Amino acid sequence: MTQNVKVLADRLVRRVVDCSFHHPAVKQRLAEIHQLPPGERLLLVEALAERHRRGSDTDPVRLKLLTLTALVGRGLGGLPLAAERAAQLEVLGRAHSFWYGERCETLVEAEADAGRALSPAVVATVRRTAVGAYADQEIVRFAGRFTEPVLNVGEPWAERAMQDARLREVLAHALTAKAAKPSAAWDRRGRALVEDLGAETVREAVLPLLALVGRPRTFELDRAEYEPDVNAAFDPYNANALRGLVWLLALLPSHPDTVRALGSLVETALRKAAGLGPRNPKVANAAVGALARADGEAALAELARLGTRVTYKGTLKLIDAALEARATALGLSREEIEELAVPAYGLTQVGKAVFGLGEATAELAVRGNRAALVWRSAAGKPVKTAPAAVRRDHPEELKELKGLVKDIDKSLSAQAERLDRQFLARRRWTYGQWRERYLDHPLVGTLARRLIWTVDGTPVCFADGALRTLAGADLGHLTDLEGAAVELWHPVGREPAEVLAWREWLERHAVTQPFKQAHREVYLLTDAERGTRTYSNRFAAHVLRQHQFNSLTSARGWHNRLRLCVDDSLPPATRELPQWGLRAEYWIEGEGHEYGIDTTESGTYLRLRTDQVRFYPIDAPQNWASTYGGGYAMWPVAGRRTEVEPLPLAQIPELVLSEVMRDVDLFVGVASVGNDPTWSDGGPEGRFRDYWTSYGFGELGASAETRRALLERLVPRLAVADRCTVEGRFLHVRGELHTYKIHLGSGNILMSPNDQYLCIVPGGAGAPAAAEPGYLPFEGDRALAVILSKAMLLAKDTEITDPTITSQLRRS
């Protein structure tokens, strides 16, 4: 080998290391080399291979050497380093994708040109790279060479799909679904495929695949440093096919199973992955589009349910648009569409239905916010599970019944959230409408009959088969109710004696409300807020977990954007109240500036600091502030009002002020780092120790005060009542080893002697078993359940066996 060839090889390597394979100078040099005679090129390839074999270079340089041998030797036979290339391709097959500048496709091409079969995993990596945001056209064209396998391996649904010979052409067509919505031509081809196979065959083949979406990969990919959780993400190449399958389902006659599968797919696709956010909004959006195109009550009901569950802004916008379009088409309001969209789910009376399957019967009953099946044998005796004859002779009916139970559970949760939002919606019904859509509706009636309403101003609740007043009078004896106005009752503006009376009424009739109503916190204007006049500091100076805060704001109808540790400006968290002409703002900013400690790997703040709550006219220009902090300012907008002052809090309607403050209290009460029992050390560098202590054991907020009042009534009924007392901010529990104080806000625990901190993590390995306190007047207070569970556990502290707890008890 001549010295000139070695020099040329070293220069080429240096140029590639200094620049990249895509640098114009490198491209020009490679083009010149390809003009050399084959023999001279082979000498250069050997020189590059020899340097690779010496192993004196770093791994990145050796990879470039391996790539150069393939680039320089393109079109030549018998290239060296075949084993090394094969080993590198194995590594490549475990990668999600590669940077286009590395030219890894040249290694793949060299193997293909040499006649060696490429593994499906390598093909998948090339395809994922080609659909990436930074792919160049050369890689896109190269990936287009591979038609087998039709989908990428690694995802259970895709591998199952490729095993079904009937779907071969369907999958090929589905892969062309690369736009936001199908074109007319795409639909025509899709309808032809459906007609060839049969609509029922397509449904039976595709729905089981959707049930596998989001399952763990069949083999894991290697995750590079700072790379998102690629194993939790959807394969982007397969995602196009998944979107196409969803489009095909929209061409089929509407079916409950299809609606159910599409709704579940929306939630699966929006589930978040570390460093990535929602796993695949495009697939979720396609499923929403399919539901919007579907006819029938079930699809409309699923859209309405998703409208209460989805928090991802882009998908939620599509859901809202679909519901608005359906409302416009029917000449109804959005609220009426949501009310009319709720199906009965097979219930023949409020919360009940009976199904006969052969000689057995299944009684479906709604209990609280859950549905349950009770089976009876042919002899009428209750049995724990479906009889063997039912499983054998009626498998499809049994499957449908189980699906109904799941659908009812999901819908009950969504309807409870929808009703909880009605306080600010200023909704009013005529008595006849209300009875049909709420009180007597087979599903919604199970919630409505546990709430307090006003009929022409008279508060009533359902008990003993009738609407009754506080005094127990039956409202049904009145004959002129049809046009009476019905509204949800709210404790704001009510006399304390009336509120207390309704709480006692609920307890007397053993009514568990689906959410806090009679026990709902009321937030009245404070003296401090009268002093500040236009803003409230009631929930300022808290440290919140940002991602949890963001999810809560979306669930409660607020608009918020995640703060990144970058030079950017964003508006505060806001809630628009069009019925009142108001906009509420909660001012927040990112906390800290150290990447990896105060942020995720992608630079998103882990925590926020909170500031003021303000109110503006709904059309006032938006306030903006740097994500680093530094104060909000109103930015002028062309054609809009500018420099609008915040409204005096005294002018905000009591109901609006109370409900907005309740939302903000919820954000703080759930997302505060002070609730984390593992943060007794104050978090990173102990910066939050003082805040954690003050929040975790300090004065009670409004929701905690409500909890305290309730516990005073509940504790005497507990099995460990003789060991528990409510005193001030704490539930005191007397164990055999220590006495304990459980804070009624955070649930954190101090124990004797000297108020030492005791860490018990809810839901962790040392979590206490769920308490069974008996009757509760409302559902949804997780903190209450945690406090009761801890009390039940600590009252019998000598029976605790978990070492994470017993080690702390022994140290004191």
PDB file of C-alpha atoms in Angstrom, residues 135-347:
ATOM      1  CA  ALA A 135     -34.358  13.489   7.861  1.00  0.00           C
ATOM      2  CA  ASP A 136     -32.963  14.555   4.473  1.00  0.00           C
ATOM      3  CA  GLN A 137     -34.396  13.417   1.161  1.00  0.00           C
ATOM      4  CA  GLU A 138     -31.537  11.004   0.573  1.00  0.00           C
ATOM      5  CA  ILE A 139     -32.476   8.992   3.649  1.00  0.00           C
ATOM      6  CA  VAL A 140     -36.172   9.216   2.770  1.00  0.00           C
ATOM      7  CA  ARG A 141     -35.468   7.789  -0.703  1.00  0.00           C
ATOM      8  CA  PHE A 142     -33.237   5.084   0.773  1.00  0.00           C
ATOM      9  CA  ALA A 143     -35.880   4.022   3.307  1.00  0.00           C
ATOM     10  CA  GLY A 144     -38.389   3.772   0.461  1.00  0.00           C
ATOM     11  CA  ARG A 145     -36.426   0.794  -0.906  1.00  0.00           C
ATOM     12  CA  PHE A 146     -37.706  -1.415   1.908  1.00  0.00           C
ATOM     13  CA  THR A 147     -41.182  -2.853   1.485  1.00  0.00           C
ATOM     14  CA  GLU A 148     -40.710  -5.787   3.840  1.00  0.00           C
ATOM     15  CA  PRO A 149     -41.795  -6.196   6.512  1.00  0.00           C
ATOM     16  CA  VAL A 150     -44.824  -4.037   5.826  1.00  0.00           C
ATOM     17  CA  LEU A 151     -44.709  -2.547   9.366  1.00  0.00           C
ATOM     18  CA  ASN A 152     -41.888  -2.053  11.815  1.00  0.00           C
ATOM     19  CA  VAL A 153     -41.304  -4.842  14.305  1.00  0.00           C
ATOM     20  CA  GLY A 154     -41.213  -4.150  18.027  1.00  0.00           C
ATOM     21  CA  GLU A 155     -44.823  -3.162  18.765  1.00  0.00           C
ATOM     22  CA  PRO A 156     -47.237  -5.977  19.707  1.00  0.00           C
ATOM     23  CA  TRP A 157     -50.119  -4.585  17.650  1.00  0.00           C
ATOM     24  CA  ALA A 158     -47.971  -4.280  14.519  1.00  0.00           C
ATOM     25  CA  GLU A 159     -46.515  -7.764  14.818  1.00  0.00           C
ATOM     26  CA  ARG A 160     -49.996  -9.190  15.325  1.00  0.00           C
ATOM     27  CA  ALA A 161     -51.268  -7.251  12.301  1.00  0.00           C
ATOM     28  CA  MET A 162     -48.548  -8.656  10.053  1.00  0.00           C
ATOM     29  CA  GLN A 163     -49.589 -12.183  10.996  1.00  0.00           C
ATOM     30  CA  ASP A 164     -53.059 -11.600   9.525  1.00  0.00           C
ATOM     31  CA  ALA A 165     -52.852 -12.289   5.781  1.00  0.00           C
ATOM     32  CA  ARG A 166     -56.219 -10.594   5.234  1.00  0.00           C
ATOM     33  CA  LEU A 167     -54.761  -7.237   6.231  1.00  0.00           C
ATOM     34  CA  ARG A 168     -51.862  -7.164   3.791  1.00  0.00           C
ATOM     35  CA  GLU A 169     -53.382  -4.649   1.382  1.00  0.00           C
ATOM     36  CA  VAL A 170     -55.166  -2.833   4.191  1.00  0.00           C
ATOM     37  CA  LEU A 171     -51.887  -2.163   6.009  1.00  0.00           C
ATOM     38  CA  ALA A 172     -50.184  -0.994   2.816  1.00  0.00           C
ATOM     39  CA  HIS A 173     -52.981   1.508   2.258  1.00  0.00           C
ATOM     40  CA  ALA A 174     -53.031   2.522   5.935  1.00  0.00           C
ATOM     41  CA  LEU A 175     -49.326   3.452   5.721  1.00  0.00           C
ATOM     42  CA  THR A 176     -50.201   6.205   3.262  1.00  0.00           C
ATOM     43  CA  ALA A 177     -52.157   8.079   5.965  1.00  0.00           C
ATOM     44  CA  LYS A 178     -49.664  10.910   6.299  1.00  0.00           C
ATOM     45  CA  ALA A 179     -51.998  13.915   6.282  1.00  0.00           C
ATOM     46  CA  ALA A 180     -54.114  15.388   9.059  1.00  0.00           C
ATOM     47  CA  LYS A 181     -57.275  13.889   7.547  1.00  0.00           C
ATOM     48  CA  PRO A 182     -58.077  11.510   4.690  1.00  0.00           C
ATOM     49  CA  SER A 183     -58.526  12.798   1.155  1.00  0.00           C
ATOM     50  CA  ALA A 184     -61.452  11.792  -1.028  1.00  0.00           C
ATOM     51  CA  ALA A 185     -59.124   9.530  -3.021  1.00  0.00           C
ATOM     52  CA  TRP A 186     -57.859   7.875   0.151  1.00  0.00           C
ATOM     53  CA  ASP A 187     -61.441   7.207   1.277  1.00  0.00           C
ATOM     54  CA  ARG A 188     -62.380   5.745  -2.115  1.00  0.00           C
ATOM     55  CA  ARG A 189     -59.526   3.237  -1.954  1.00  0.00           C
ATOM     56  CA  GLY A 190     -60.374   2.490   1.680  1.00  0.00           C
ATOM     57  CA  ARG A 191     -64.033   1.810   0.862  1.00  0.00           C
ATOM     58  CA  ALA A 192     -62.980  -0.551  -1.923  1.00  0.00           C
ATOM     59  CA  LEU A 193     -60.799  -2.530   0.502  1.00  0.00           C
ATOM     60  CA  VAL A 194     -63.608  -2.641   3.070  1.00  0.00           C
ATOM     61  CA  GLU A 195     -66.041  -3.843   0.420  1.00  0.00           C
ATOM     62  CA  ASP A 196     -63.645  -6.613  -0.669  1.00  0.00           C
ATOM     63  CA  LEU A 197     -63.115  -7.907   2.877  1.00  0.00           C
ATOM     64  CA  GLY A 198     -66.482  -7.044   4.389  1.00  0.00           C
ATOM     65  CA  ALA A 199     -67.115  -4.437   7.063  1.00  0.00           C
ATOM     66  CA  GLU A 200     -67.536  -7.003   9.837  1.00  0.00           C
ATOM     67  CA  THR A 201     -64.271  -8.737   8.886  1.00  0.00           C
ATOM     68  CA  VAL A 202     -62.387  -5.451   8.974  1.00  0.00           C
ATOM     69  CA  ARG A 203     -63.838  -4.571  12.378  1.00  0.00           C
ATOM     70  CA  GLU A 204     -63.084  -8.005  13.820  1.00  0.00           C
ATOM     71  CA  ALA A 205     -59.511  -7.813  12.535  1.00  0.00           C
ATOM     72  CA  VAL A 206     -58.693  -4.219  13.506  1.00  0.00           C
ATOM     73  CA  LEU A 207     -60.282  -3.758  16.943  1.00  0.00           C
ATOM     74  CA  PRO A 208     -58.104  -6.404  18.666  1.00  0.00           C
ATOM     75  CA  LEU A 209     -55.072  -4.586  17.254  1.00  0.00           C
ATOM     76  CA  LEU A 210     -56.142  -1.289  18.838  1.00  0.00           C
ATOM     77  CA  ALA A 211     -56.408  -3.072  22.192  1.00  0.00           C
ATOM     78  CA  LEU A 212     -52.667  -3.874  21.923  1.00  0.00           C
ATOM     79  CA  VAL A 213     -51.584  -0.305  21.187  1.00  0.00           C
ATOM     80  CA  GLY A 214     -49.385   1.088  23.923  1.00  0.00           C
ATOM     81  CA  ARG A 215     -48.380  -2.321  25.287  1.00  0.00           C
ATOM     82  CA  PRO A 216     -44.661  -2.760  26.123  1.00  0.00           C
ATOM     83  CA  ARG A 217     -42.423  -3.316  23.112  1.00  0.00           C
ATOM     84  CA  THR A 218     -41.502  -6.882  22.160  1.00  0.00           C
ATOM     85  CA  PHE A 219     -37.844  -5.835  22.417  1.00  0.00           C
ATOM     86  CA  GLU A 220     -36.447  -2.705  24.031  1.00  0.00           C
ATOM     87  CA  LEU A 221     -34.493  -0.032  22.200  1.00  0.00           C
ATOM     88  CA  ASP A 222     -31.309   1.441  23.628  1.00  0.00           C
ATOM     89  CA  ARG A 223     -31.990   4.895  25.031  1.00  0.00           C
ATOM     90  CA  ALA A 224     -29.249   7.417  24.338  1.00  0.00           C
ATOM     91  CA  GLU A 225     -28.264  10.057  26.880  1.00  0.00           C
ATOM     92  CA  TYR A 226     -30.772  12.932  26.933  1.00  0.00           C
ATOM     93  CA  GLU A 227     -33.091  10.965  24.633  1.00  0.00           C
ATOM     94  CA  PRO A 228     -36.804  10.756  25.551  1.00  0.00           C
ATOM     95  CA  ASP A 229     -38.272   7.454  26.708  1.00  0.00           C
ATOM     96  CA  VAL A 230     -38.335   5.941  23.219  1.00  0.00           C
ATOM     97  CA  ASN A 231     -39.639   2.617  24.515  1.00  0.00           C
ATOM     98  CA  ALA A 232     -42.826   4.297  25.738  1.00  0.00           C
ATOM     99  CA  ALA A 233     -43.318   6.237  22.489  1.00  0.00           C
ATOM    100  CA  PHE A 234     -45.272   5.025  19.477  1.00  0.00           C
ATOM    101  CA  ASP A 235     -43.119   3.914  16.545  1.00  0.00           C
ATOM    102  CA  PRO A 236     -43.555   6.939  14.218  1.00  0.00           C
ATOM    103  CA  TYR A 237     -43.544   4.785  11.064  1.00  0.00           C
ATOM    104  CA  ASN A 238     -46.203   2.459  12.444  1.00  0.00           C
ATOM    105  CA  ALA A 239     -48.160   5.444  13.724  1.00  0.00           C
ATOM    106  CA  ASN A 240     -49.057   6.360  10.146  1.00  0.00           C
ATOM    107  CA  ALA A 241     -50.512   2.881   9.654  1.00  0.00           C
ATOM    108  CA  LEU A 242     -52.350   3.168  12.951  1.00  0.00           C
ATOM    109  CA  ARG A 243     -53.852   6.449  11.830  1.00  0.00           C
ATOM    110  CA  GLY A 244     -54.892   4.826   8.549  1.00  0.00           C
ATOM    111  CA  LEU A 245     -56.604   1.942  10.360  1.00  0.00           C
ATOM    112  CA  VAL A 246     -58.537   4.492  12.399  1.00  0.00           C
ATOM    113  CA  TRP A 247     -59.618   6.237   9.202  1.00  0.00           C
ATOM    114  CA  LEU A 248     -60.830   2.897   7.844  1.00  0.00           C
ATOM    115  CA  LEU A 249     -62.929   2.310  10.961  1.00  0.00           C
ATOM    116  CA  ALA A 250     -64.658   5.623  10.278  1.00  0.00           C
ATOM    117  CA  LEU A 251     -65.870   4.137   6.966  1.00  0.00           C
ATOM    118  CA  LEU A 252     -67.645   1.256   8.714  1.00  0.00           C
ATOM    119  CA  PRO A 253     -71.189   1.337  10.091  1.00  0.00           C
ATOM    120  CA  SER A 254     -71.168   2.703  13.646  1.00  0.00           C
ATOM    121  CA  HIS A 255     -70.755   0.028  16.318  1.00  0.00           C
ATOM    122  CA  PRO A 256     -70.422   0.276  20.134  1.00  0.00           C
ATOM    123  CA  ASP A 257     -67.206  -1.763  20.135  1.00  0.00           C
ATOM    124  CA  THR A 258     -65.648   0.597  17.587  1.00  0.00           C
ATOM    125  CA  VAL A 259     -66.621   3.665  19.591  1.00  0.00           C
ATOM    126  CA  ARG A 260     -65.219   2.127  22.761  1.00  0.00           C
ATOM    127  CA  ALA A 261     -61.943   1.215  21.044  1.00  0.00           C
ATOM    128  CA  LEU A 262     -61.502   4.664  19.515  1.00  0.00           C
ATOM    129  CA  GLY A 263     -62.110   6.395  22.845  1.00  0.00           C
ATOM    130  CA  SER A 264     -59.545   4.189  24.574  1.00  0.00           C
ATOM    131  CA  LEU A 265     -57.054   4.842  21.765  1.00  0.00           C
ATOM    132  CA  VAL A 266     -57.372   8.604  22.286  1.00  0.00           C
ATOM    133  CA  GLU A 267     -56.447   8.227  25.952  1.00  0.00           C
ATOM    134  CA  THR A 268     -53.640   5.744  25.233  1.00  0.00           C
ATOM    135  CA  ALA A 269     -52.106   7.968  22.549  1.00  0.00           C
ATOM    136  CA  LEU A 270     -52.169  10.988  24.873  1.00  0.00           C
ATOM    137  CA  ARG A 271     -50.596   9.178  27.817  1.00  0.00           C
ATOM    138  CA  LYS A 272     -47.321  10.928  28.560  1.00  0.00           C
ATOM    139  CA  ALA A 273     -43.826   9.512  28.171  1.00  0.00           C
ATOM    140  CA  ALA A 274     -40.753  10.908  29.932  1.00  0.00           C
ATOM    141  CA  GLY A 275     -39.078  13.655  27.924  1.00  0.00           C
ATOM    142  CA  LEU A 276     -41.655  13.317  25.154  1.00  0.00           C
ATOM    143  CA  GLY A 277     -45.026  14.460  26.457  1.00  0.00           C
ATOM    144  CA  PRO A 278     -48.106  12.836  24.880  1.00  0.00           C
ATOM    145  CA  ARG A 279     -47.057   9.667  23.097  1.00  0.00           C
ATOM    146  CA  ASN A 280     -48.691  10.430  19.759  1.00  0.00           C
ATOM    147  CA  PRO A 281     -51.233  13.266  19.438  1.00  0.00           C
ATOM    148  CA  LYS A 282     -51.614  12.597  15.685  1.00  0.00           C
ATOM    149  CA  VAL A 283     -53.082   9.163  16.387  1.00  0.00           C
ATOM    150  CA  ALA A 284     -55.327  10.620  19.101  1.00  0.00           C
ATOM    151  CA  ASN A 285     -56.521  13.303  16.694  1.00  0.00           C
ATOM    152  CA  ALA A 286     -57.286  10.689  14.042  1.00  0.00           C
ATOM    153  CA  ALA A 287     -59.410   8.747  16.528  1.00  0.00           C
ATOM    154  CA  VAL A 288     -61.298  11.916  17.477  1.00  0.00           C
ATOM    155  CA  GLY A 289     -61.878  12.575  13.779  1.00  0.00           C
ATOM    156  CA  ALA A 290     -63.260   9.063  13.334  1.00  0.00           C
ATOM    157  CA  LEU A 291     -65.648   9.573  16.252  1.00  0.00           C
ATOM    158  CA  ALA A 292     -66.733  12.908  14.794  1.00  0.00           C
ATOM    159  CA  ARG A 293     -67.574  11.218  11.472  1.00  0.00           C
ATOM    160  CA  ALA A 294     -69.501   8.385  13.124  1.00  0.00           C
ATOM    161  CA  ASP A 295     -73.266   8.461  13.433  1.00  0.00           C
ATOM    162  CA  GLY A 296     -75.247   7.567  16.496  1.00  0.00           C
ATOM    163  CA  GLU A 297     -75.606   8.298  20.168  1.00  0.00           C
ATOM    164  CA  ALA A 298     -72.621   6.208  21.277  1.00  0.00           C
ATOM    165  CA  ALA A 299     -70.046   8.211  19.282  1.00  0.00           C
ATOM    166  CA  LEU A 300     -71.480  11.516  20.488  1.00  0.00           C
ATOM    167  CA  ALA A 301     -71.427  10.276  24.080  1.00  0.00           C
ATOM    168  CA  GLU A 302     -67.793   9.221  23.733  1.00  0.00           C
ATOM    169  CA  LEU A 303     -66.816  12.640  22.383  1.00  0.00           C
ATOM    170  CA  ALA A 304     -68.602  14.286  25.305  1.00  0.00           C
ATOM    171  CA  ARG A 305     -66.828  11.964  27.758  1.00  0.00           C
ATOM    172  CA  LEU A 306     -63.427  12.690  26.196  1.00  0.00           C
ATOM    173  CA  GLY A 307     -64.218  16.399  26.452  1.00  0.00           C
ATOM    174  CA  THR A 308     -64.117  16.055  30.238  1.00  0.00           C
ATOM    175  CA  ARG A 309     -61.032  13.828  30.322  1.00  0.00           C
ATOM    176  CA  VAL A 310     -58.598  15.068  27.672  1.00  0.00           C
ATOM    177  CA  THR A 311     -56.163  17.773  28.754  1.00  0.00           C
ATOM    178  CA  TYR A 312     -53.916  17.971  25.672  1.00  0.00           C
ATOM    179  CA  LYS A 313     -54.857  21.286  24.072  1.00  0.00           C
ATOM    180  CA  GLY A 314     -54.646  20.289  20.392  1.00  0.00           C
ATOM    181  CA  THR A 315     -56.839  17.218  20.762  1.00  0.00           C
ATOM    182  CA  LEU A 316     -59.247  18.988  23.102  1.00  0.00           C
ATOM    183  CA  LYS A 317     -59.711  21.682  20.459  1.00  0.00           C
ATOM    184  CA  LEU A 318     -60.748  19.013  17.930  1.00  0.00           C
ATOM    185  CA  ILE A 319     -63.185  17.474  20.437  1.00  0.00           C
ATOM    186  CA  ASP A 320     -64.709  20.872  21.147  1.00  0.00           C
ATOM    187  CA  ALA A 321     -65.038  21.581  17.419  1.00  0.00           C
ATOM    188  CA  ALA A 322     -66.757  18.224  16.829  1.00  0.00           C
ATOM    189  CA  LEU A 323     -69.239  18.823  19.634  1.00  0.00           C
ATOM    190  CA  GLU A 324     -69.909  22.389  18.504  1.00  0.00           C
ATOM    191  CA  ALA A 325     -70.490  21.178  14.939  1.00  0.00           C
ATOM    192  CA  ARG A 326     -72.936  18.539  16.135  1.00  0.00           C
ATOM    193  CA  ALA A 327     -74.715  21.117  18.301  1.00  0.00           C
ATOM    194  CA  THR A 328     -75.013  23.562  15.398  1.00  0.00           C
ATOM    195  CA  ALA A 329     -76.344  20.850  13.104  1.00  0.00           C
ATOM    196  CA  LEU A 330     -79.068  20.005  15.622  1.00  0.00           C
ATOM    197  CA  GLY A 331     -79.834  23.601  16.548  1.00  0.00           C
ATOM    198  CA  LEU A 332     -78.830  23.067  20.176  1.00  0.00           C
ATOM    199  CA  SER A 333     -76.310  24.593  22.578  1.00  0.00           C
ATOM    200  CA  ARG A 334     -73.082  22.830  23.447  1.00  0.00           C
ATOM    201  CA  GLU A 335     -74.361  22.194  26.969  1.00  0.00           C
ATOM    202  CA  GLU A 336     -77.570  20.613  25.637  1.00  0.00           C
ATOM    203  CA  ILE A 337     -75.580  18.351  23.314  1.00  0.00           C
ATOM    204  CA  GLU A 338     -73.502  17.117  26.241  1.00  0.00           C
ATOM    205  CA  GLU A 339     -76.675  16.427  28.223  1.00  0.00           C
ATOM    206  CA  LEU A 340     -78.467  14.630  25.407  1.00  0.00           C
ATOM    207  CA  ALA A 341     -75.351  12.673  24.429  1.00  0.00           C
ATOM    208  CA  VAL A 342     -75.348  10.518  27.566  1.00  0.00           C
ATOM    209  CA  PRO A 343     -76.665   7.041  26.653  1.00  0.00           C
ATOM    210  CA  ALA A 344     -78.514   4.737  29.013  1.00  0.00           C
ATOM    211  CA  TYR A 345     -75.921   1.955  28.597  1.00  0.00           C
ATOM    212  CA  GLY A 346     -78.624  -0.681  28.763  1.00  0.00           C
ATOM    213  CA  LEU A 347     -80.001   0.550  32.104  1.00  0.00           C
TER     214      LEU A 347
END
